[in-house]
mmCIF file of C-alpha atoms and ligand atoms in Angstrom:
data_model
loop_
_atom_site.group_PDB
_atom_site.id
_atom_site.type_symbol
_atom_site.label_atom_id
_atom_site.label_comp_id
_atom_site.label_asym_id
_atom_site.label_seq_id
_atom_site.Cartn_x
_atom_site.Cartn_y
_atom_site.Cartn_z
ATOM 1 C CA UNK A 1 24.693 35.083 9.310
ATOM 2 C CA UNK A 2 21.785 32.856 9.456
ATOM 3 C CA UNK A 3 21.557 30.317 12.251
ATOM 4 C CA UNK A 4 22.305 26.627 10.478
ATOM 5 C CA UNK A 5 18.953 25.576 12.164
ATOM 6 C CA UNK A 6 17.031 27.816 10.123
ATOM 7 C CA UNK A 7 18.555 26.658 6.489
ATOM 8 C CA UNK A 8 16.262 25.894 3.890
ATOM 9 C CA UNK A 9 15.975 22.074 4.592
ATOM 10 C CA UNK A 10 16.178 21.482 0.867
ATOM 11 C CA UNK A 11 19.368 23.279 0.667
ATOM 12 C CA UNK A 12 20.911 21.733 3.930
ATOM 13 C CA UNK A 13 19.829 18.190 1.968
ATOM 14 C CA UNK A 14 21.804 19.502 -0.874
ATOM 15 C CA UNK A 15 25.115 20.205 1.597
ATOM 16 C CA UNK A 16 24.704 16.798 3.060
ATOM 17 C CA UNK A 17 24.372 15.365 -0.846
ATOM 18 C CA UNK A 18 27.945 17.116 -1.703
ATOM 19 C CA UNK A 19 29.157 15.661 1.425
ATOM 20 C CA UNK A 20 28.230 12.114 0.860
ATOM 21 C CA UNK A 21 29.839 12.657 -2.876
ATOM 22 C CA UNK A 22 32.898 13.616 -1.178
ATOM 23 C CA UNK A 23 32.873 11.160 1.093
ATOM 24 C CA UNK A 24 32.583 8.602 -1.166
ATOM 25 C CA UNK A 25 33.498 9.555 -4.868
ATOM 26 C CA UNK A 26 30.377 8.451 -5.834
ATOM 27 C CA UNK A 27 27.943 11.594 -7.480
ATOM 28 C CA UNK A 28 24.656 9.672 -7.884
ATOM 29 C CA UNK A 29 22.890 6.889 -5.824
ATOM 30 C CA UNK A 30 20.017 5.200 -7.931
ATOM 31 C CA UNK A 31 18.273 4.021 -4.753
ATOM 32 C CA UNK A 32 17.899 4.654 -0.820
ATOM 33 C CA UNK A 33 17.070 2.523 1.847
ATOM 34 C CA UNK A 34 16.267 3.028 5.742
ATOM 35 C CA UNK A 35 17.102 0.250 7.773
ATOM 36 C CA UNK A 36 15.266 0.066 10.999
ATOM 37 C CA UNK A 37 14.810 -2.253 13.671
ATOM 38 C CA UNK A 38 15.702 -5.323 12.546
ATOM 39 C CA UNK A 39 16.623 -5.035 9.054
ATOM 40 C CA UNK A 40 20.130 -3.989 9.422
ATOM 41 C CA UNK A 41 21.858 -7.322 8.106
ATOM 42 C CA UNK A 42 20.210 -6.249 4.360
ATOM 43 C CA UNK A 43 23.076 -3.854 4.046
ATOM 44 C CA UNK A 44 25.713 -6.622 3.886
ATOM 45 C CA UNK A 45 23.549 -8.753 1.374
ATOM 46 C CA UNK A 46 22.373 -5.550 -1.303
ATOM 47 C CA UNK A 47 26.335 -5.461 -2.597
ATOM 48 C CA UNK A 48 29.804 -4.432 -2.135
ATOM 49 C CA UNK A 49 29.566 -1.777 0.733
ATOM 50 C CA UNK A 50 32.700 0.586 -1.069
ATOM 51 C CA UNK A 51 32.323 3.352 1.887
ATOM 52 C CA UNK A 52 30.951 3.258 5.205
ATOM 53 C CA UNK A 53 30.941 6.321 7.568
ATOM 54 C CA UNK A 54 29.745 7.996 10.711
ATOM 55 C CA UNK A 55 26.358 9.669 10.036
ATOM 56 C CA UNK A 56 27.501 12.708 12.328
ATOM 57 C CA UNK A 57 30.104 13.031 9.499
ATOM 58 C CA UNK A 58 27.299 14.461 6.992
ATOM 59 C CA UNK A 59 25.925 17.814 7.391
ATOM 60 C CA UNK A 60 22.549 17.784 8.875
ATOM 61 C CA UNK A 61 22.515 13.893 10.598
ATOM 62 C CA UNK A 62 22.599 13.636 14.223
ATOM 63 C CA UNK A 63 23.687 11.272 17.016
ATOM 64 C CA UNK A 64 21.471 8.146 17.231
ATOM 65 C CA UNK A 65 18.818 8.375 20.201
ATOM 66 C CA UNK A 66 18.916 4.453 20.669
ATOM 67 C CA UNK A 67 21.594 2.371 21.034
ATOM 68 C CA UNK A 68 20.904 -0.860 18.477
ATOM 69 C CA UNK A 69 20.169 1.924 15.806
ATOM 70 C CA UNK A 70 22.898 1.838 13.440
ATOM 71 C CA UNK A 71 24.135 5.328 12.721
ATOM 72 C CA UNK A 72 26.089 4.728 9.743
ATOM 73 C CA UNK A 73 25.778 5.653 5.571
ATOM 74 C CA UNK A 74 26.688 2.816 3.571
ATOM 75 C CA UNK A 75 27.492 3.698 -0.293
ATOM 76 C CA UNK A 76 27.072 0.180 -1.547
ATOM 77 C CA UNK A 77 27.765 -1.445 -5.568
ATOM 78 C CA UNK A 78 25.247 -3.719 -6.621
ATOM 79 C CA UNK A 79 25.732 -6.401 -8.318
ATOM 80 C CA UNK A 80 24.248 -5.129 -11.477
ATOM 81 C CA UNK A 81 26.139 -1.578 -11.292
ATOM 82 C CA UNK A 82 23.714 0.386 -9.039
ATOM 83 C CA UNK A 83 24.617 2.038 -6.289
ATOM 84 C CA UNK A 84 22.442 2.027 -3.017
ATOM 85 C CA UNK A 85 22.572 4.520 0.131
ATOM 86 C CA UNK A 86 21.765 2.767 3.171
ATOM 87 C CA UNK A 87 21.138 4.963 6.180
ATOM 88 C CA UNK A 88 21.180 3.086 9.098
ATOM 89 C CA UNK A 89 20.218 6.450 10.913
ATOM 90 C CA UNK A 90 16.819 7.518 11.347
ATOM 91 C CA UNK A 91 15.185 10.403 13.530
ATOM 92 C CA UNK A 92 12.806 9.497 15.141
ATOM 93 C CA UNK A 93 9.756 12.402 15.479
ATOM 94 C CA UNK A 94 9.526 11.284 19.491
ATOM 95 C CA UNK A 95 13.131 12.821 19.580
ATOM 96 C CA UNK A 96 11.859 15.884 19.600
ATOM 97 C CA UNK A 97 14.239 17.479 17.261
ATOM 98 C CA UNK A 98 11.432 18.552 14.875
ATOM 99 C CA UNK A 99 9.846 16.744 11.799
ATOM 100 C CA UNK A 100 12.906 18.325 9.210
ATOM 101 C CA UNK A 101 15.149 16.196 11.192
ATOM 102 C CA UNK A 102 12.847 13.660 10.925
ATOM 103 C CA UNK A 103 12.938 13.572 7.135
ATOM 104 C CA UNK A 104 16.576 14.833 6.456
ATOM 105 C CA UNK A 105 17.609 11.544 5.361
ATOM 106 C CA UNK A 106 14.959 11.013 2.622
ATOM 107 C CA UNK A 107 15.517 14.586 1.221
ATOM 108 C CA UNK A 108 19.422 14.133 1.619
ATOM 109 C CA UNK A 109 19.074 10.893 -0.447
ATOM 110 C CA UNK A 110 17.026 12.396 -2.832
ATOM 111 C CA UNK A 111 19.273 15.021 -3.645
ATOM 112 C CA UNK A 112 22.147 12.490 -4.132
ATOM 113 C CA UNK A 113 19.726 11.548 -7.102
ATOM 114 C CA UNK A 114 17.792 8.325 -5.725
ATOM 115 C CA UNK A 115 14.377 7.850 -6.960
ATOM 116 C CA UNK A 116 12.940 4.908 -4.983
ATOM 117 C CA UNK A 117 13.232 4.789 -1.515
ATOM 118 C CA UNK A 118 12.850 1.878 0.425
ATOM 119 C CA UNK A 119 11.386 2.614 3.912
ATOM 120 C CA UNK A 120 11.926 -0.283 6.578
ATOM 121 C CA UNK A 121 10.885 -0.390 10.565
ATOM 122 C CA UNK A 122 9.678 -2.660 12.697
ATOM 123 C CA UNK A 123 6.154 -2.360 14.033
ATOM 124 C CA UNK A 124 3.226 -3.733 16.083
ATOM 125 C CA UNK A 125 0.530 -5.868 14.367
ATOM 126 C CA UNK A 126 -2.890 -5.788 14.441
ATOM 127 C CA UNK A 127 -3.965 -8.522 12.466
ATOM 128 C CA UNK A 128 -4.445 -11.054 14.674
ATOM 129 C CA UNK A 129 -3.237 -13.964 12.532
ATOM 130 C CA UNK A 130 0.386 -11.892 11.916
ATOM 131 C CA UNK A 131 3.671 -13.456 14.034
ATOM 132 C CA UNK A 132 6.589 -11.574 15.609
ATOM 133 C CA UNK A 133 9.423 -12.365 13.215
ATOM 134 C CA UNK A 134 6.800 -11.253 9.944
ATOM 135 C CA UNK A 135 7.874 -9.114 7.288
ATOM 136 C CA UNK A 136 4.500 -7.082 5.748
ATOM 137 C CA UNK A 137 4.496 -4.370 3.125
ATOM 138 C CA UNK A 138 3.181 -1.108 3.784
ATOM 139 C CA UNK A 139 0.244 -0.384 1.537
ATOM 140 C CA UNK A 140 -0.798 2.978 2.595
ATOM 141 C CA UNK A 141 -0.687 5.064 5.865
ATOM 142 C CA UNK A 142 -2.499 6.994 8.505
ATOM 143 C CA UNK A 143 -0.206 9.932 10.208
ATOM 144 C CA UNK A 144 -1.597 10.549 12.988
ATOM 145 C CA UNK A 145 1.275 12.994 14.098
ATOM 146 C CA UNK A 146 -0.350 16.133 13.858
ATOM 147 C CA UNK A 147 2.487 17.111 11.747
ATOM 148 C CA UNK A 148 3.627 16.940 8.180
ATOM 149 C CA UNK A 149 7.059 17.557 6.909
ATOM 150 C CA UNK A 150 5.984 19.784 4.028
ATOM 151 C CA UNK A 151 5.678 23.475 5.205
ATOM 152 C CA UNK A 152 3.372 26.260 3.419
ATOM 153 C CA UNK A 153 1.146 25.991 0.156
ATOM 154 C CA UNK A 154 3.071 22.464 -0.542
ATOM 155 C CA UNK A 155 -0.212 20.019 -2.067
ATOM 156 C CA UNK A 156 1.276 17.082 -2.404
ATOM 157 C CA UNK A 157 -0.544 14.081 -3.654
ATOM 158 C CA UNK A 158 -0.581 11.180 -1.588
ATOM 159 C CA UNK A 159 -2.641 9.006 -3.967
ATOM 160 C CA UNK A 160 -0.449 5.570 -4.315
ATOM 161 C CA UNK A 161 2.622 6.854 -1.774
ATOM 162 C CA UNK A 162 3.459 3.559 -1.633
ATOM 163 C CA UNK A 163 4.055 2.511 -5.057
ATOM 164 C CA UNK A 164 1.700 -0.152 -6.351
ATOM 165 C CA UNK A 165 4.728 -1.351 -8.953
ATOM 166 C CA UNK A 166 6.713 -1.955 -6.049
ATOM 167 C CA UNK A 167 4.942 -3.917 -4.032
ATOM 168 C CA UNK A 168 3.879 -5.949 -6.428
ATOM 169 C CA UNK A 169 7.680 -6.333 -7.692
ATOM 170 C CA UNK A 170 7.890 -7.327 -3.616
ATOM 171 C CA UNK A 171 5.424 -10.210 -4.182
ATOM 172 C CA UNK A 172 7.039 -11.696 -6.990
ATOM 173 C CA UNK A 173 10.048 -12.016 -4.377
ATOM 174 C CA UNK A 174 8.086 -13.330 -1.616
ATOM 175 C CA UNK A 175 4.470 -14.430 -2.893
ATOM 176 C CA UNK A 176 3.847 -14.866 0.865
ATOM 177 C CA UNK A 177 4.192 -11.225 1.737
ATOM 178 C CA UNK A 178 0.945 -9.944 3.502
ATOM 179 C CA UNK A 179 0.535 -5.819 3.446
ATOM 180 C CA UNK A 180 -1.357 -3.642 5.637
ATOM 181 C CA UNK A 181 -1.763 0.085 6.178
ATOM 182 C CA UNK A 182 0.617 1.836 9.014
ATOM 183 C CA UNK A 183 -0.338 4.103 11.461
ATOM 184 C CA UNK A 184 2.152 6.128 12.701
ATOM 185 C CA UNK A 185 1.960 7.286 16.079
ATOM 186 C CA UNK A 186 4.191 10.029 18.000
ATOM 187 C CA UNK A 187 5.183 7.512 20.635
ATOM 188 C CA UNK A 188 7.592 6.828 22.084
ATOM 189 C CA UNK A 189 4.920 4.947 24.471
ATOM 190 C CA UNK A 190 3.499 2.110 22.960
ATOM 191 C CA UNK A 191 0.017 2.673 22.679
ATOM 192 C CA UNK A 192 -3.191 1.886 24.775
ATOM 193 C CA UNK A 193 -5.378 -1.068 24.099
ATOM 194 C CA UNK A 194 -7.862 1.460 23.455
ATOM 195 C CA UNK A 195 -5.904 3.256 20.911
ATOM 196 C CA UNK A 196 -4.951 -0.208 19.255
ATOM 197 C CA UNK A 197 -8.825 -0.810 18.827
ATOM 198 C CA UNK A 198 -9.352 2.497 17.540
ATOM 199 C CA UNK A 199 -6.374 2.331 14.831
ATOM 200 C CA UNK A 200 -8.150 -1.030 13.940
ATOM 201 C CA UNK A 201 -11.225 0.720 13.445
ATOM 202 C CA UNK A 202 -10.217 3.788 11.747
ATOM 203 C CA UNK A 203 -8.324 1.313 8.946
ATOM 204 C CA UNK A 204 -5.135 0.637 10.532
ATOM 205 C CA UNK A 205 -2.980 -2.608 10.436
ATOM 206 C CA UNK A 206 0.274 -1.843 11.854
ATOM 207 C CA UNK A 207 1.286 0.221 14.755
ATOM 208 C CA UNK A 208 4.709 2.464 14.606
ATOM 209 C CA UNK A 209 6.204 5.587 15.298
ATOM 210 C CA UNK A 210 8.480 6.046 12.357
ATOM 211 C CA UNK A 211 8.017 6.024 8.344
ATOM 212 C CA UNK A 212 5.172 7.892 7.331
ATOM 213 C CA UNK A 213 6.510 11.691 7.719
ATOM 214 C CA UNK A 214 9.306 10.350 5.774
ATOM 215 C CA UNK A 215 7.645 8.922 2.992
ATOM 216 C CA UNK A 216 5.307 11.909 2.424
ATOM 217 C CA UNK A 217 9.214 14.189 2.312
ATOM 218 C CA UNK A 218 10.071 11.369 -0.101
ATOM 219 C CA UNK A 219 6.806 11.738 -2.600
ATOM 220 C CA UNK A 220 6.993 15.320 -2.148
ATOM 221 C CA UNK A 221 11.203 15.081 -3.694
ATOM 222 C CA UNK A 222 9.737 12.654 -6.056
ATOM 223 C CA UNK A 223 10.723 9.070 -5.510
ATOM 224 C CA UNK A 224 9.191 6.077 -6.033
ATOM 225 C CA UNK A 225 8.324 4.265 -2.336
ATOM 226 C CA UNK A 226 8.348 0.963 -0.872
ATOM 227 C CA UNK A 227 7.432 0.790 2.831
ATOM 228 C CA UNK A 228 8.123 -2.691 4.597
ATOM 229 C CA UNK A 229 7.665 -3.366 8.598
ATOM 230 C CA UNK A 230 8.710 -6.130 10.308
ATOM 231 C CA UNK A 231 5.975 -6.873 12.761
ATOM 232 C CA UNK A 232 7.708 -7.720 16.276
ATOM 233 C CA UNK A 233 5.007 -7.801 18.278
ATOM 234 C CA UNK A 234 1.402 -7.805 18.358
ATOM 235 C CA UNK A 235 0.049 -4.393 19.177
ATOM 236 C CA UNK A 236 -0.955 -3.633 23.218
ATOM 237 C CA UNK A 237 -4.268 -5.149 24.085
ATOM 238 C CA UNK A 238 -3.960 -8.035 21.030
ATOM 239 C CA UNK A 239 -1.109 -9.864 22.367
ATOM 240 C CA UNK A 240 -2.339 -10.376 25.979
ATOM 241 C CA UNK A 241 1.448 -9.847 27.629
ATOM 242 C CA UNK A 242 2.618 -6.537 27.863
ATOM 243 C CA UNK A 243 5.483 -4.677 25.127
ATOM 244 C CA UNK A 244 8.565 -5.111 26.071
ATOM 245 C CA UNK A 245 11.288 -3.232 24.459
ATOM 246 C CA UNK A 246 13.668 -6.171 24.822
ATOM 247 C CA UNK A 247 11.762 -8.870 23.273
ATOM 248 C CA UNK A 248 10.761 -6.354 20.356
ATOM 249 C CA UNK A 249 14.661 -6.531 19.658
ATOM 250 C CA UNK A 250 14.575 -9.876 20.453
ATOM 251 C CA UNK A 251 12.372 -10.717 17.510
ATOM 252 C CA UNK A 252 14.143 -8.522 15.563
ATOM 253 C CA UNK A 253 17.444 -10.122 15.654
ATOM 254 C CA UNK A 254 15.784 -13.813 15.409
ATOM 255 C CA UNK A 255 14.076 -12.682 11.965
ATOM 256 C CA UNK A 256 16.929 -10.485 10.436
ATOM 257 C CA UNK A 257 18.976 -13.192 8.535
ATOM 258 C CA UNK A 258 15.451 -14.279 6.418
ATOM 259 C CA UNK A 259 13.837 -10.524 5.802
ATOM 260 C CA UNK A 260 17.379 -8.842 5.208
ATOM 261 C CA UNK A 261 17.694 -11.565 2.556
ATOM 262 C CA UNK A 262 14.026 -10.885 1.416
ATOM 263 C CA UNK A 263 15.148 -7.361 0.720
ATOM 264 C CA UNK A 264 18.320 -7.525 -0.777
ATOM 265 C CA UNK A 265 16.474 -9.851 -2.929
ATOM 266 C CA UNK A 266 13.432 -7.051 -3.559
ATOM 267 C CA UNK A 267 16.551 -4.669 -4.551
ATOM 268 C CA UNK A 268 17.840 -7.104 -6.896
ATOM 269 C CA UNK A 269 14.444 -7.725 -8.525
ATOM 270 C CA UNK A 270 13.997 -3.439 -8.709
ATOM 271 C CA UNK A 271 16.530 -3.401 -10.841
ATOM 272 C CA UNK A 272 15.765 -6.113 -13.069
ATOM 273 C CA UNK A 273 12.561 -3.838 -14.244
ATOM 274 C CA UNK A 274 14.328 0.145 -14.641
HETATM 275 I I1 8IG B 301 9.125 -2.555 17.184
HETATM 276 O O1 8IG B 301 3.531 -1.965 19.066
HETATM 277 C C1 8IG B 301 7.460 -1.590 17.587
HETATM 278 N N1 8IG B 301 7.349 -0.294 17.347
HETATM 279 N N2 8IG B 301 3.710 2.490 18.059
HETATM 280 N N3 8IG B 301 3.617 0.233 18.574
HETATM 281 C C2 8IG B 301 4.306 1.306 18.103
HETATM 282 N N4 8IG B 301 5.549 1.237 17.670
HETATM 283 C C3 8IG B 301 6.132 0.039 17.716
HETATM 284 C C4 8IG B 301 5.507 -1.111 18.192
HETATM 285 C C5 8IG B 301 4.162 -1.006 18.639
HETATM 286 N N5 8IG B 301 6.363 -2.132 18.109
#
């Protein structure tokens, strides 16, 4: 018998899919989210959470690595009759447990039949007039992971991965809303000053090490993205104090009331345009 860790990842996905629609009754999810660091709060806002469970209870998820990381599936009823999956439990690449970990959860809510997923994280800035406590949307990305979650012959085009509709659906929310393109980094060190300048100079706005892997898994099962970061600190060598882990959560929970609202309110407005 073939070892589980060397299933076809799309076919493991499809396991975890049956699992979630035995789990919760429900056979098709029109939309996904991933709620990272500081965005957790949006899953009480989106709807009527119907079934919550332990990620660990889906084939495929493992364990969070961080305590503060949910690691629960929501199955939530919107208002309007959608249904949203909400993972509250991402892998992070730094883990170590290999990028199809990493981007089990997009492919997994993909096969449950979402086509837009909403990407969330919180992040370093680079633009130095940004605040800890600022929502941003994604507008494109630099991996510089080495890595890619596709394997073989897979060309995938990257051209608008985060959708343009979106974002601009985003704006009509928040008008405010300020975008910039993410770099992800392996991490789980924050970066130099050095590489902050040379992220800066190579295009980058925000500084993270979760998101983009994901969203290329996500183009490549073809959904629809929307990438959002909350920045919670200035990136190392623009804020002159150094990261702290603690006040990154610390900004996190001071801004989660306003941007969970702000998304709950970008899901409503999604489906306003289907
Ligand atoms: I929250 O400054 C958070 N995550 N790479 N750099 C990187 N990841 C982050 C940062 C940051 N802040």
């Amino acid at each position: 018998m073939a070892s589980r860790k060397e299933e076809n990842p799309f076919a493991l996905a499809q396991r975890a899919a049956k699992d979630i629609a035995n789990l919760t009754g429900v056979t098709e999810h029109d939309i996904a989210l991933t709620l990272g660091s500081g965005w957790a709060q949006a899953a009480d806002l989106i709807g009527e959470t119907t079934h919550e469970f332990d990620a660990t209870a889906v084939t495929g998820f493992s364990k969070p690595a961080l305590a503060g990381h949910v690691g629960t599936i929501r199955s939530i009823l919107i208002p309007d009759g959608r249904r949203a999956l909400v993972i509250g439990a991402r892998t992070h690449y730094y883990e170590g447990r290999g990028v199809r970990s990493v981007v089990h959860s997009v492919r997994t809510a993909a096969a449950t039949g979402a086509k837009i997923m909403i990407l969330t994280n919180g992040a370093g800035g680079i633009k130095r007039h940004w605040r800890p406590g600022q929502p941003v949307l994604i507008s494109d990305h630099i991996n510089l992971t080495a890595d890619s979650p596709l394997e073989g012959a897979t060309f995938v085009d990257l051209t608008d991965l985060y959708s343009a509709r979106l974002r601009s659906i985003a704006r009509e929310v928040d008008p405010s809303l300020d975008e910039g393109v993410y770099v992800q980094f392996r991490g789980p060190h924050y970066e130099t000053p050095a590489e902050v300048k040379m992220a800066e100079t190579i295009g980058g706005d925000i500084v993270g090490m979760s998101t983009s892997l994901e969203a290329i898994a996500a183009r490549e099962a073809g959904m629809e993205i929307l990438g959002l970061s909350l920045i919670t600190n200035l990136a190392a060598g623009i804020q002159e104090t150094p990261l702290s882990h603690a006040e990154v959560v610390e900004a996190g929970k001071e801004a989660e009331s306003v941007i969970s609202k702000l998304l709950a309110d970008v899901v409503e407005a999604i489906g306003t345009r289907a």
